[in-house]
Every structure is written in structure tokens, then in C-alpha cells.
Coordinates of C-alpha atoms in Angstrom, one line a residue:
Chain A
X1 CA 234.1 171.0 116.7
X2 CA 233.5 171.2 112.8
X3 CA 229.9 172.0 112.6
X4 CA 230.9 175.5 115.2
X5 CA 234.4 176.5 113.2
X6 CA 232.0 176.1 109.9
X7 CA 229.5 178.7 111.6
X8 CA 232.6 180.3 112.5
X9 CA 233.2 180.4 109.4
X10 CA 230.0 181.6 107.8
X11 CA 229.6 184.4 110.6
X12 CA 233.2 185.5 108.5
X13 CA 231.3 184.9 104.7
X14 CA 228.8 186.8 106.2
X15 CA 230.7 190.1 107.0
X16 CA 232.6 189.9 104.5
X17 CA 230.1 189.7 101.3
X18 CA 228.4 192.8 103.3
X19 CA 231.2 195.0 103.5
X20 CA 231.4 193.7 99.6
X21 CA 227.4 195.2 99.1
X22 CA 227.8 198.3 101.7
X23 CA 230.7 199.7 100.0
X24 CA 228.4 199.3 96.5
X25 CA 225.7 200.8 98.2
X26 CA 226.5 203.4 99.6
X27 CA 230.1 204.2 98.3
X28 CA 228.7 206.4 95.1
X29 CA 226.0 208.2 97.8
X30 CA 228.7 208.8 99.7
X31 CA 231.1 210.0 96.4
X32 CA 228.5 212.3 95.8
X33 CA 228.6 213.9 99.2
X34 CA 232.0 214.2 99.0
X35 CA 232.0 216.1 95.5
X36 CA 229.4 218.6 97.4
X37 CA 232.0 219.6 99.7
X38 CA 234.5 220.6 97.8
X39 CA 236.2 223.5 97.2
X40 CA 237.0 224.0 93.0
X41 CA 240.5 223.1 93.8
X42 CA 239.8 219.5 95.7
X43 CA 237.6 218.6 92.9
X44 CA 240.4 217.9 90.7
X45 CA 242.3 216.1 93.7
X46 CA 240.0 212.6 92.7
X47 CA 239.9 209.4 95.9
X48 CA 242.5 210.7 97.2
X49 CA 240.8 213.8 99.1
X50 CA 237.7 211.6 100.0
X51 CA 237.3 213.3 103.2
X52 CA 238.0 216.8 101.8
X53 CA 241.0 218.9 102.9
X54 CA 238.6 222.4 103.7
X55 CA 234.8 221.1 103.5
X56 CA 232.5 223.2 102.6
X57 CA 229.2 224.5 102.1
X58 CA 229.2 226.3 100.1
X59 CA 228.1 224.5 96.7
X60 CA 224.6 224.2 98.8
X61 CA 224.0 227.3 99.6
X62 CA 225.7 229.2 95.5
X63 CA 223.2 226.5 94.0
X64 CA 219.9 228.0 96.9
X65 CA 220.2 230.8 95.5
X66 CA 220.2 229.5 91.6
X67 CA 217.3 232.4 91.2
X68 CA 215.4 228.6 90.0
X69 CA 216.7 226.6 92.2
X70 CA 214.4 226.8 94.9
X71 CA 210.9 226.8 92.4
X72 CA 212.3 223.7 91.7
X73 CA 211.8 222.7 94.4
X74 CA 208.5 223.6 95.9
X75 CA 206.6 222.4 92.4
X76 CA 207.9 219.2 93.0
X77 CA 206.9 219.0 96.7
X78 CA 203.6 220.6 95.3
X79 CA 203.0 217.7 92.3
X80 CA 204.0 215.3 94.0
X81 CA 201.9 215.8 96.9
X82 CA 198.6 216.8 95.6
X83 CA 199.3 213.6 93.9
X84 CA 199.5 211.0 96.2
X85 CA 196.5 213.1 97.6
X86 CA 194.4 212.3 94.6
X87 CA 195.6 209.3 93.9
X88 CA 193.8 207.9 97.4
X89 CA 191.0 210.2 96.5
X90 CA 190.8 207.6 93.4
X91 CA 192.1 204.3 94.5
X92 CA 190.1 204.1 97.7
X93 CA 187.1 203.3 96.6
X94 CA 187.5 201.8 94.7
X95 CA 189.7 199.7 96.8
X96 CA 187.5 199.5 99.4
X97 CA 184.2 197.3 96.6
X98 CA 187.5 195.8 95.7
X99 CA 187.8 194.4 99.4
X100 CA 183.8 194.9 99.7
X101 CA 182.2 194.1 97.1
X102 CA 181.5 190.7 95.4
X103 CA 180.5 191.1 91.0
X104 CA 181.0 189.5 88.0
X105 CA 184.5 190.4 86.1
X106 CA 186.0 190.8 89.4
X107 CA 189.0 189.6 89.2
X108 CA 189.6 190.2 86.0
X109 CA 189.4 193.6 86.0
X110 CA 192.0 193.7 89.3
X111 CA 194.1 192.0 86.6
X112 CA 193.7 194.5 83.9
X113 CA 194.9 197.3 86.8
X114 CA 198.1 195.1 87.3
X115 CA 198.6 194.9 83.2
X116 CA 197.9 198.9 82.8
X117 CA 200.3 199.3 85.8
X118 CA 203.2 196.8 83.5
X119 CA 203.0 200.0 80.3
X120 CA 205.1 201.5 80.3
X121 CA 204.6 205.3 80.7
X122 CA 205.6 205.9 76.8
X123 CA 203.6 204.3 75.2
X124 CA 201.0 206.9 76.5
X125 CA 202.7 209.0 76.1
X126 CA 203.0 210.3 73.0
X127 CA 198.4 210.7 72.1
X128 CA 199.0 212.1 76.0
X129 CA 200.8 215.4 75.1
X130 CA 199.2 216.1 72.5
X131 CA 195.2 216.1 73.0
X132 CA 196.7 218.2 76.6
X133 CA 198.2 220.4 73.6
X134 CA 195.1 220.6 71.1
X135 CA 192.6 221.2 75.3
X136 CA 195.5 223.9 75.9
X137 CA 196.5 222.1 78.8
X138 CA 200.8 221.6 78.2
X139 CA 202.7 224.3 80.9
X140 CA 200.2 223.6 83.7
X141 CA 200.3 222.1 87.0
X142 CA 197.0 220.4 86.5
X143 CA 198.1 218.2 83.0
X144 CA 200.9 216.6 84.6
X145 CA 199.2 216.0 88.2
X146 CA 196.4 214.2 86.2
X147 CA 198.9 212.1 84.3
X148 CA 201.2 211.3 87.6
X149 CA 198.0 210.6 89.4
X150 CA 197.1 208.1 87.0
X151 CA 200.2 206.1 87.0
X152 CA 199.9 205.6 90.7
X153 CA 196.6 204.6 90.2
X154 CA 196.7 200.6 89.8
X155 CA 199.6 200.0 92.3
X156 CA 197.8 201.6 94.8
X157 CA 195.1 199.9 93.9
X158 CA 196.5 197.0 94.8
X159 CA 198.0 198.6 97.9
X160 CA 194.4 199.6 99.1
X161 CA 193.0 196.7 98.3
X162 CA 194.9 194.2 100.9
X163 CA 195.1 197.1 103.5
X164 CA 190.7 196.8 103.8
X165 CA 191.6 193.1 103.4
X166 CA 193.7 193.4 107.1
X167 CA 190.3 195.0 108.3
X168 CA 187.6 192.3 109.9
X169 CA 184.5 192.1 107.9
X170 CA 182.1 191.9 111.5
X171 CA 183.3 195.0 111.6
X172 CA 181.6 196.6 108.6
X173 CA 178.1 194.7 109.7
X174 CA 177.7 196.0 113.2
X175 CA 178.0 199.0 111.8
X176 CA 175.6 199.1 109.3
X177 CA 173.0 196.2 112.3
X178 CA 173.6 200.0 114.4
X179 CA 172.2 201.7 111.5
X180 CA 175.3 203.7 109.4
X181 CA 175.0 202.8 105.7
X182 CA 177.7 201.9 103.1
X183 CA 179.4 205.4 103.1
X184 CA 179.6 206.3 106.9
X185 CA 180.8 202.5 107.2
X186 CA 183.5 203.5 104.8
X187 CA 184.2 206.8 106.4
X188 CA 184.0 205.5 110.1
X189 CA 185.6 202.5 109.7
X190 CA 187.2 201.7 106.7
X191 CA 189.4 205.0 106.5
X192 CA 190.5 205.9 109.6
X193 CA 192.0 201.5 110.7
X194 CA 194.1 201.5 107.3
X195 CA 195.7 204.7 108.0
X196 CA 198.9 202.5 108.4
X197 CA 197.7 200.9 104.8
X198 CA 197.2 205.4 103.3
X199 CA 200.1 206.6 105.0
X200 CA 202.1 204.6 102.7
X201 CA 200.3 204.6 100.1
X202 CA 200.6 208.3 100.5
X203 CA 204.6 208.5 100.9
X204 CA 205.5 205.9 97.9
X205 CA 203.0 208.2 95.8
X206 CA 205.4 210.9 96.7
X207 CA 208.4 209.5 96.4
X208 CA 207.2 208.0 92.9
X209 CA 205.9 211.8 91.3
X210 CA 208.7 213.3 93.2
X211 CA 211.6 211.0 90.9
X212 CA 209.5 211.7 87.5
X213 CA 211.0 213.6 84.4
X214 CA 209.8 211.9 81.6
X215 CA 206.2 213.5 82.2
X216 CA 207.0 216.3 82.9
X217 CA 209.7 217.3 81.3
X218 CA 207.6 217.3 78.1
X219 CA 203.8 218.4 79.0
X220 CA 206.0 221.1 80.3
X221 CA 208.2 223.9 78.8
X222 CA 208.2 227.4 80.6
X223 CA 211.0 227.0 83.7
X224 CA 209.2 228.5 87.1
X225 CA 206.8 225.1 86.1
X226 CA 209.7 222.3 86.2
X227 CA 209.7 220.1 89.0
X228 CA 213.3 219.1 90.7
X229 CA 213.4 216.5 88.3
X230 CA 213.8 218.3 85.9
X231 CA 215.2 221.6 87.1
X232 CA 217.8 218.9 87.3
X233 CA 218.2 217.3 84.3
X234 CA 218.6 221.3 82.7
X235 CA 221.1 222.4 85.5
X236 CA 223.7 219.6 84.6
X237 CA 223.3 220.2 80.8
X238 CA 225.0 224.6 81.9
X239 CA 227.6 223.0 83.7
X240 CA 231.4 222.2 83.2
X241 CA 233.8 220.2 84.2
X242 CA 234.5 222.9 86.3
X243 CA 231.7 223.4 88.6
X244 CA 231.5 219.2 88.8
X245 CA 230.6 220.3 92.6
X246 CA 228.1 222.7 92.3
X247 CA 226.2 219.8 90.4
X248 CA 226.5 217.6 93.3
X249 CA 225.4 219.8 95.9
X250 CA 222.6 220.2 93.1
X251 CA 221.9 216.4 92.6
X252 CA 221.9 215.8 96.8
X253 CA 219.4 218.3 97.8
X254 CA 217.4 216.7 95.0
X255 CA 218.6 213.2 96.6
X256 CA 217.5 213.9 100.7
X257 CA 213.8 214.7 100.3
X258 CA 212.9 211.7 98.5
X259 CA 215.3 210.0 100.9
X260 CA 214.0 210.9 104.5
X261 CA 210.5 210.9 103.3
X262 CA 211.5 207.3 102.6
X263 CA 213.7 206.2 106.0
X264 CA 211.8 207.2 108.0
X265 CA 208.7 205.3 107.1
X266 CA 210.8 202.2 106.0
X267 CA 209.2 199.9 107.7
X268 CA 205.6 201.4 107.1
X269 CA 206.7 200.7 103.3
X270 CA 207.9 197.8 102.6
X271 CA 205.0 195.8 105.4
X272 CA 201.9 197.8 103.4
X273 CA 204.7 196.4 100.2
X274 CA 205.5 192.5 101.2
X275 CA 201.8 191.9 102.5
X276 CA 200.6 193.4 99.0
X277 CA 202.5 191.0 97.8
X278 CA 202.1 187.8 99.3
X279 CA 198.7 187.9 99.2
X280 CA 198.2 189.0 95.6
Chain B
X1 CA 172.0 190.7 110.4
X2 CA 168.5 190.2 110.3
X3 CA 168.3 192.0 107.5
X4 CA 164.7 191.9 107.3
X5 CA 165.1 194.5 110.7
X6 CA 166.7 197.1 109.0
X7 CA 163.6 196.9 106.0
X8 CA 161.5 197.1 108.9
X9 CA 161.9 200.9 110.2
X10 CA 162.0 202.3 106.1
X11 CA 164.3 205.2 106.3
X12 CA 162.7 207.9 103.3
X13 CA 162.7 207.0 99.8
X14 CA 166.7 209.1 99.4
X15 CA 167.9 206.9 101.9
X16 CA 166.8 204.1 100.0
X17 CA 167.7 204.9 96.6
X18 CA 171.7 206.2 98.7
X19 CA 171.6 202.9 100.1
X20 CA 171.1 202.0 96.7
X21 CA 173.4 203.3 94.9
X22 CA 176.4 203.1 97.7
X23 CA 175.4 199.6 97.8
X24 CA 176.1 198.6 94.3
X25 CA 179.8 198.0 93.2
X26 CA 180.2 200.3 90.2
X27 CA 180.0 204.3 91.9
X28 CA 182.8 203.4 94.3
X29 CA 184.8 201.8 90.6
X30 CA 184.4 205.1 88.6
X31 CA 186.5 207.0 89.5
X32 CA 189.4 204.5 88.6
X33 CA 188.0 203.6 85.6
X34 CA 187.5 207.4 84.6
X35 CA 191.1 207.6 85.4
X36 CA 192.7 205.0 83.8
X37 CA 189.5 204.9 80.7
X38 CA 191.2 208.9 79.2
X39 CA 194.5 208.3 80.5
X40 CA 196.0 204.7 80.0
X41 CA 193.1 202.8 77.6
X42 CA 192.4 205.9 75.1
X43 CA 196.2 206.3 74.6
X44 CA 197.0 203.0 74.0
X45 CA 194.1 203.2 71.8
X46 CA 195.5 205.9 70.3
X47 CA 198.8 204.8 69.8
X48 CA 198.2 201.9 67.2
X49 CA 196.3 204.0 65.6
X50 CA 198.6 206.3 65.1
X51 CA 201.2 204.1 64.2
X52 CA 199.3 202.8 60.6
X53 CA 199.6 206.7 59.9
X54 CA 202.0 209.0 59.3
X55 CA 201.6 211.2 61.8
X56 CA 204.2 214.0 62.9
X57 CA 203.8 215.8 65.8
X58 CA 204.0 219.5 64.2
X59 CA 202.0 218.5 61.0
X60 CA 198.0 218.6 61.1
X61 CA 197.5 216.2 58.6
X62 CA 198.5 212.7 58.6
X63 CA 197.3 209.9 56.0
X64 CA 196.9 206.5 56.9
X65 CA 199.3 204.2 55.6
X66 CA 201.8 200.7 56.0
X67 CA 204.8 202.9 55.3
X68 CA 205.5 204.1 58.4
X69 CA 205.6 200.6 60.3
X70 CA 207.6 199.3 57.6
X71 CA 209.8 202.0 57.4
X72 CA 210.1 201.6 61.7
X73 CA 210.3 198.4 61.7
X74 CA 213.3 197.5 58.7
X75 CA 215.4 199.9 60.2
X76 CA 218.9 199.5 59.9
X77 CA 219.5 201.6 63.5
X78 CA 217.5 198.8 65.0
X79 CA 218.8 195.8 65.7
X80 CA 221.3 197.6 67.7
X81 CA 218.5 199.5 69.9
X82 CA 217.2 195.9 70.0
X83 CA 220.8 194.5 71.1
X84 CA 221.2 197.3 73.7
X85 CA 217.9 196.5 75.1
X86 CA 218.9 193.0 74.9
X87 CA 222.2 193.4 77.1
X88 CA 220.4 195.9 79.1
X89 CA 218.3 194.5 81.0
X90 CA 219.2 190.9 80.9
X91 CA 222.1 192.3 82.5
X92 CA 219.7 193.5 84.8
X93 CA 217.8 191.0 85.1
X94 CA 220.7 188.2 86.2
X95 CA 221.9 190.6 87.9
X96 CA 219.4 192.1 90.5
X97 CA 218.3 189.1 91.1
X98 CA 221.4 187.1 91.8
X99 CA 222.6 190.3 94.0
X100 CA 219.2 190.3 95.9
X101 CA 218.5 187.3 96.6
X102 CA 222.3 186.7 98.3
X103 CA 221.5 189.4 100.0
X104 CA 218.1 189.1 101.4
X105 CA 220.1 185.3 102.3
X106 CA 222.6 186.9 104.2
X107 CA 220.6 189.5 105.7
X108 CA 218.4 186.8 107.4
X109 CA 221.4 184.5 108.6
X110 CA 222.7 187.7 110.0
X111 CA 219.5 188.7 111.6
X112 CA 218.9 185.3 113.1
X113 CA 222.8 184.9 114.7
X114 CA 222.4 188.9 115.4
X115 CA 225.3 189.8 113.4
X116 CA 225.8 193.4 112.5
X117 CA 225.5 195.6 110.3
X118 CA 222.4 193.7 108.9
X119 CA 220.0 196.4 109.6
X120 CA 222.1 199.0 108.4
X121 CA 223.0 196.8 104.6
X122 CA 220.0 196.5 104.3
X123 CA 218.8 200.2 104.7
X124 CA 221.6 201.2 102.6
X125 CA 220.9 198.9 99.4
X126 CA 217.4 200.1 100.1
X127 CA 218.2 204.3 100.1
X128 CA 219.8 204.1 96.2
X129 CA 216.4 202.4 95.6
X130 CA 214.9 205.5 96.4
X131 CA 217.6 207.8 94.0
X132 CA 215.4 209.2 91.2
X133 CA 216.6 207.9 88.1
X134 CA 218.2 211.2 86.7
X135 CA 220.4 212.0 90.1
X136 CA 221.2 208.5 90.1
X137 CA 223.3 208.9 86.5
X138 CA 224.7 211.9 87.5
X139 CA 226.2 209.6 90.5
X140 CA 227.4 206.8 88.8
X141 CA 229.1 209.6 85.2
X142 CA 231.1 211.3 88.3
X143 CA 232.5 207.5 89.2
X144 CA 232.7 206.7 86.0
X145 CA 233.8 209.8 84.6
X146 CA 237.5 210.0 83.4
X147 CA 237.8 213.5 83.8
X148 CA 240.6 213.5 86.9
X149 CA 237.3 213.9 89.5
X150 CA 235.7 210.9 88.5
X151 CA 236.2 207.9 91.2
X152 CA 237.3 204.8 90.2
X153 CA 239.6 205.7 87.8
X154 CA 241.4 208.7 90.4
X155 CA 241.2 205.0 92.9
X156 CA 242.9 202.9 89.6
X157 CA 245.8 205.4 89.7
X158 CA 246.4 205.5 93.0
X159 CA 246.7 202.0 92.5
X160 CA 249.3 202.3 89.8
X161 CA 247.0 200.4 87.7
X162 CA 246.1 201.7 83.7
X163 CA 242.4 203.7 84.0
X164 CA 239.2 202.5 81.9
X165 CA 237.5 204.2 79.0
X166 CA 233.6 203.7 81.7
X167 CA 231.7 205.1 78.9
X168 CA 233.5 206.6 76.1
X169 CA 234.9 203.1 75.2
X170 CA 231.5 201.8 72.9
X171 CA 232.8 198.5 73.9
X172 CA 232.6 199.2 78.2
X173 CA 229.8 201.9 78.5
X174 CA 227.0 199.8 78.3
X175 CA 228.5 197.5 81.2
X176 CA 228.9 201.6 82.9
X177 CA 224.9 201.6 82.8
X178 CA 224.5 198.0 83.2
X179 CA 226.2 198.9 86.3
X180 CA 224.5 201.8 87.5
X181 CA 221.4 200.2 87.0
X182 CA 221.6 197.8 89.0
X183 CA 222.7 199.4 92.2
X184 CA 219.6 201.2 91.7
X185 CA 217.2 198.1 91.0
X186 CA 218.9 195.2 93.7
X187 CA 216.3 196.8 96.6
X188 CA 213.6 195.6 94.8
X189 CA 214.8 192.0 94.4
X190 CA 216.0 192.8 97.6
X191 CA 212.6 193.0 99.5
X192 CA 210.7 190.4 97.4
X193 CA 213.5 187.5 98.4
X194 CA 213.9 188.7 101.9
X195 CA 209.3 188.4 102.3
X196 CA 209.7 184.9 99.5
X197 CA 212.8 183.3 102.2
X198 CA 210.1 184.4 105.4
X199 CA 207.5 183.0 104.4
X200 CA 209.7 178.9 104.2
X201 CA 207.4 176.8 106.3
X202 CA 211.0 176.4 108.7
X203 CA 210.3 172.8 109.6
X204 CA 211.0 172.1 106.0
X205 CA 214.6 173.2 107.5
X206 CA 214.4 171.0 110.2
X207 CA 213.7 167.5 108.4
X208 CA 216.9 169.0 105.3
X209 CA 219.1 168.9 108.9
X210 CA 218.1 166.0 110.2
X211 CA 218.8 164.2 107.0
X212 CA 222.3 165.5 107.3
X213 CA 221.8 167.9 105.0
X214 CA 224.9 170.7 104.3
X215 CA 224.5 174.7 104.4
X216 CA 225.1 174.6 100.5
X217 CA 222.2 170.9 99.6
X218 CA 220.0 173.2 102.1
X219 CA 219.5 176.2 100.5
X220 CA 219.9 174.6 96.0
X221 CA 217.2 171.5 97.3
X222 CA 215.4 173.1 100.1
X223 CA 215.3 176.8 99.7
X224 CA 214.9 177.4 95.6
X225 CA 212.6 175.6 94.9
X226 CA 210.7 177.1 97.1
X227 CA 211.5 180.1 96.1
X228 CA 211.2 179.2 91.9
X229 CA 207.7 181.8 92.4
X230 CA 208.9 184.3 93.9
X231 CA 212.1 184.0 91.6
X232 CA 209.7 183.7 88.1
X233 CA 207.2 186.8 89.4
X234 CA 210.3 189.1 90.4
X235 CA 212.1 188.5 87.4
X236 CA 209.0 189.1 84.4
X237 CA 209.1 192.6 87.1
X238 CA 212.0 193.1 86.6
X239 CA 212.6 193.0 83.1
X240 CA 209.2 195.1 82.7
X241 CA 210.7 198.1 84.6
X242 CA 214.3 198.0 82.3
X243 CA 212.4 197.5 79.7
X244 CA 210.6 200.8 80.4
X245 CA 214.0 202.3 81.5
X246 CA 215.5 205.8 80.3
X247 CA 215.9 208.5 83.0
X248 CA 219.0 207.0 84.2
X249 CA 220.8 206.7 80.6
X250 CA 220.3 210.6 79.5
X251 CA 221.7 211.8 81.9
X252 CA 224.4 208.5 82.5
X253 CA 225.8 208.1 78.4
X254 CA 222.8 210.7 76.8
X255 CA 222.7 206.3 74.4
X256 CA 225.9 207.3 73.6
X257 CA 229.1 206.3 72.7
X258 CA 227.5 206.2 69.1
X259 CA 224.7 204.3 69.7
X260 CA 226.4 201.8 72.1
X261 CA 223.7 202.5 74.6
X262 CA 220.4 203.3 73.6
X263 CA 217.2 200.7 74.9
X264 CA 214.4 200.6 72.4
X265 CA 212.8 203.3 75.3
X266 CA 216.0 205.9 75.4
X267 CA 215.4 205.1 71.4
X268 CA 212.0 205.9 71.3
X269 CA 212.2 208.7 72.7
X270 CA 213.9 210.6 70.9
X271 CA 212.1 209.3 68.1
X272 CA 209.5 211.3 68.8
X273 CA 209.8 213.7 71.1
X274 CA 213.6 215.2 68.6
X275 CA 212.6 214.3 65.1
X276 CA 208.7 214.5 66.0
X277 CA 208.1 211.6 64.4
X278 CA 205.3 210.6 66.0
X279 CA 204.6 208.3 63.9
X280 CA 207.8 206.1 63.5
X281 CA 207.4 206.8 67.1
X282 CA 203.8 204.8 68.1
X283 CA 205.4 201.7 65.7
X284 CA 208.1 201.5 68.3
X285 CA 206.1 201.9 71.3
X286 CA 203.2 199.5 70.2
X287 CA 206.5 196.6 70.5
X288 CA 207.6 197.2 73.7
X289 CA 203.7 197.1 74.3
X290 CA 203.6 193.6 72.9
X291 CA 206.8 193.0 74.6
X292 CA 205.5 194.0 78.0
X293 CA 202.2 192.5 78.2
X294 CA 203.7 189.3 76.3
X295 CA 205.8 189.2 80.0
X296 CA 203.1 190.5 81.8
X297 CA 200.7 187.8 80.2
X298 CA 203.4 184.8 81.5
X299 CA 202.6 186.8 84.3
X300 CA 198.4 186.8 85.2
X301 CA 199.2 182.4 84.3
X302 CA 201.4 182.2 87.7
X303 CA 198.3 184.4 89.5
X304 CA 195.2 182.4 90.0
X305 CA 197.3 179.0 92.2
X306 CA 197.4 181.8 94.6
X307 CA 193.3 182.3 94.4
X308 CA 193.4 178.6 94.8
X309 CA 194.3 178.2 98.1

């Protein structure tokens, strides 16, 4: 009997803790939504009008009609998608080599990749800014995408290696006996079979690119080249207390694409991350 | 495999070359080497070089000197900056680790018992993690704001309690930034802890149960020891992530009030890109690099164990 009441008590405590945590994690986001749906007068009523009396989507319309906002969104999407593609092109062959070849210094080079991952982007941005300036590449999306790719490659290589590790070697060997060379094994066998891993690395890179602030903030000065992260930072600088509902709407617009992309592939992404972490 | 059979019907010269070329690891790894060389190795070497100069972001003339190093390290602001960083990083690591573990344990227990809402909780925590840093700062500013729309103070007013100067009191602001960072980062620890908990051998719990261990004894004598490696690795990863964070602070407090929330990454950012002091910023970048790499080496020393398995 005491065992059962103990379990009951445990359940009750679990529910209580889950509720507190749910409020902590979801509360801020729902308050953002609440602010974004208010008109000017209701903004000043704070949490007393958590559900606005007169919800309006006028704020979203105003923000999207702002001449720059759609450009920010497009730039953000373009930079993030191109960097996702670039990361795959650079990291996939390396992941294949790290998985299938035995060579001297392999462990060391995998480990140094991990070390580079731990260097703050801020450290490398100081000299990068200087030489992008000298090469005349400031204010180009090319420079921004290249830096995004570099930032994403170390983690992507690790995650993709563990995906390729999961494909049985006997498939490679069978194909080679049938006359495939390494390129066609890579192209016809490894790539199709790593599709789930490739998809999750792509999404992880795209979300990271979408969230980027530092790189575009430093390498771009022209407003019509800015991606959403910097756009929203500048937009915030232009708002006052009386237009906070517009900032909330803009902020929500910048957050939602990342959340949707993540949620739709949640299982895949977490699977790739945990298998990468467990296998090291 | 019979390599002899493949060699027997010898293909034309060019295909042999292709096979040799593709059979070596170097061409496959070349793209990564080039990208890392250009965008990590060269800049890092350049940062070291620049810290021995008096370079600015605008002037072209630079001379080699130790002056920047002594100036940057003897700056009267540096102790405050390091203190703010220590509070921010230490608090985030402890908070995210404890909360991440607690949520992971509860989610696993909830899944086992079929409790309602475990998936919802897990998903909501993960959503907070995906929110871009700049947006996270804006969201928390709306919660902490002392203007009428600030959520927390208006809740306090509704309950007839005194309001708190979340962001304008230098003693309070570091805690506010800490809370917002714990909100964003807990999901990462949760994922790592969840995976680690799942890989604990269930027979350990069965044995403990047979021996009559209570739930809390099971947690302290089975779960925690089994998680030791995962906890350490996770702590080092979040330490490095937090040392490098500054976008969330820029929009939340901008480093203020005064310098109460100016962590080292924000300080470096301001020195280089607001004061144009390239050499001073480089010295502090090297300092950040040493902190991160020091932690990375501790991390690396935990990995060989897994290779032995």
C-alpha cells in the first residue's frame, strides 16, 4: 500500500514540476504572441490583458509592409539555405573518408575539428573582417555564406561521420566487387543511405544560419543585404515604448520559421545529435 | 574480396589513376582542410600576431609592441568584466545542468508511467532553444521591462507586491540575464542528459530494487555515478557556449546598467567594433581562446575512454 501511495505522490510531484517548467519555457513565447496581437492601448495593460480584448493582426501587416522587412526575410532564408548546402558539399566527402579510410593522424584531425568548433566566432571575425575588407568582399553575401560554412563544417563533419558509420561496410565492398570505384560507391550507395543524416545536418545548419547575428552584422553595411537577425536588431533600435507591439510582431515573424523547421524534423535532428554524442 | 580479380581485367590508364586518386583519403578531406585553414587557422594565427601590435581597425600603420598586451591586461575594467563573465557562465552552467537533468529525469519517469504532457514539456523546452539569440533578448526584455507592458512587474502589481528593477538595478541585472540564458540553454543539457539516462543498464535498477534501495538512494547511488562522464562533458560544452554568448545580452541589457552585465565576449565586441581598438581586442580574444581551449583539452582527455570500448 505504502508503495502505491509513494508512486501516486511521485506522479503528483512530477506533474507539479512539469507544470512549473512548462510555464517557464512556454510563458515567454506566449507573452510575445500576446503582445504581438495587441493594439496600442492594450499594450499598457501588461499581464492583466494576457488574452487581448481586441486581438488584431494589424501589427503583422504593418511590419510586413515595412519596405525592408520582406527583404530581411528573403536574405535570411537565402544565406541560411546556401550555407546549409555549402556545409554538405564540404563535409560529406570528409565524413566518408573519416568513416571508411584508415590513415595516420585520423584521430588527431577529428579531434582538432572539435577544437575548432569551440573557438568563438568573435575570435576569428577580427582578422576575417580585415581581409574581407582588403579583398573587397565586405557587403557581399558570398563572404557571409563562406564564413557560415566554415562555422558549420566541424560539427557537420562529426555528425555525418556517425551517419556513414551506421551504413554497413559490406555494401561498399559488394559494390566495389561489382566494379564501382570509390566515387560511385560514395555517390550511389553512401549518399542515398545517409539521407536522414544529411537532412538533419542541413536543417541544423540552416537554423544556425538563420540565428546568426555577428557575421552579417560585421560583414554587411547595406540595409538591403541584411538578413533577419541583423534586421530585427536594427528594427528594435528604431522602436519606442509605444510601438513595442510592432517589435513583438517582428520578433515573432523571425522566430516562427526556425521553430517550424525544427519541429517538423525534430525526431531526425535529435536522433543525429544523440547518436553523434553517444558514439563520439 | 578478391583484389586480384579486379586487377586482372585492368582498366584503361585514366581509370587506374582515378581509382588511386579516390583511394587516398586526402582528396576527400581537402575541402574541409581548405575551409578550416582559411577561416579558422589563419585568423587565429593572425589574432596572435595582432595582439603584439598596436593595430587599429581604421589606421594602416602598425608597429610591433608589447604595449597592447600590458594595456589590455592592466585595464581597470578587466576585473569587473571577468567577474561578470564568471557569474554569467558559472550560473548558466549550474542552472542549465541541474534543470536539464531534472527535466530529463522527469520526462523519462513520465514516459515510463504514461503521464500526460511529457512530450509537450520536452517540445516546449526545445522550442526555446531554437529561438535566435537576438530574439531571445527581445522576448526577455518584454518580460523584465519596467515599463507598463513588462510582464513580470505587471503580475507583481496585480498581486499587490512591490515591483523589481530587473534590468536597471546593477545588483539585479546579472540575475535577469542569467535567467534568460538558462531559459534558452536548458534544452541542450536536457537532450544530453536524456540520451545518457537512456543508456544506463536497467538491470542496475533491478538489482538496487532487490536490495531495497529507495527512489532517492537509486538516484544518488546508481543514476548520478552512471552519469558522471556525460555531466562533465555537458558542463564543458555549455561553459564554452556561454563564454561565447553575447547576442542575447546585447538586446537585453546592452551590457548595462553600468558594466554590470558586460561579459568578456561583449567587451571584446565593443573594444574592436565600437572603439576600433584591434590590438586590444586581439589580446582579449586570445584570452577567450585560452579559456575555451583549456576547457576543450579537459574535454578531449575524456574521449579516449570511448575509443577503447
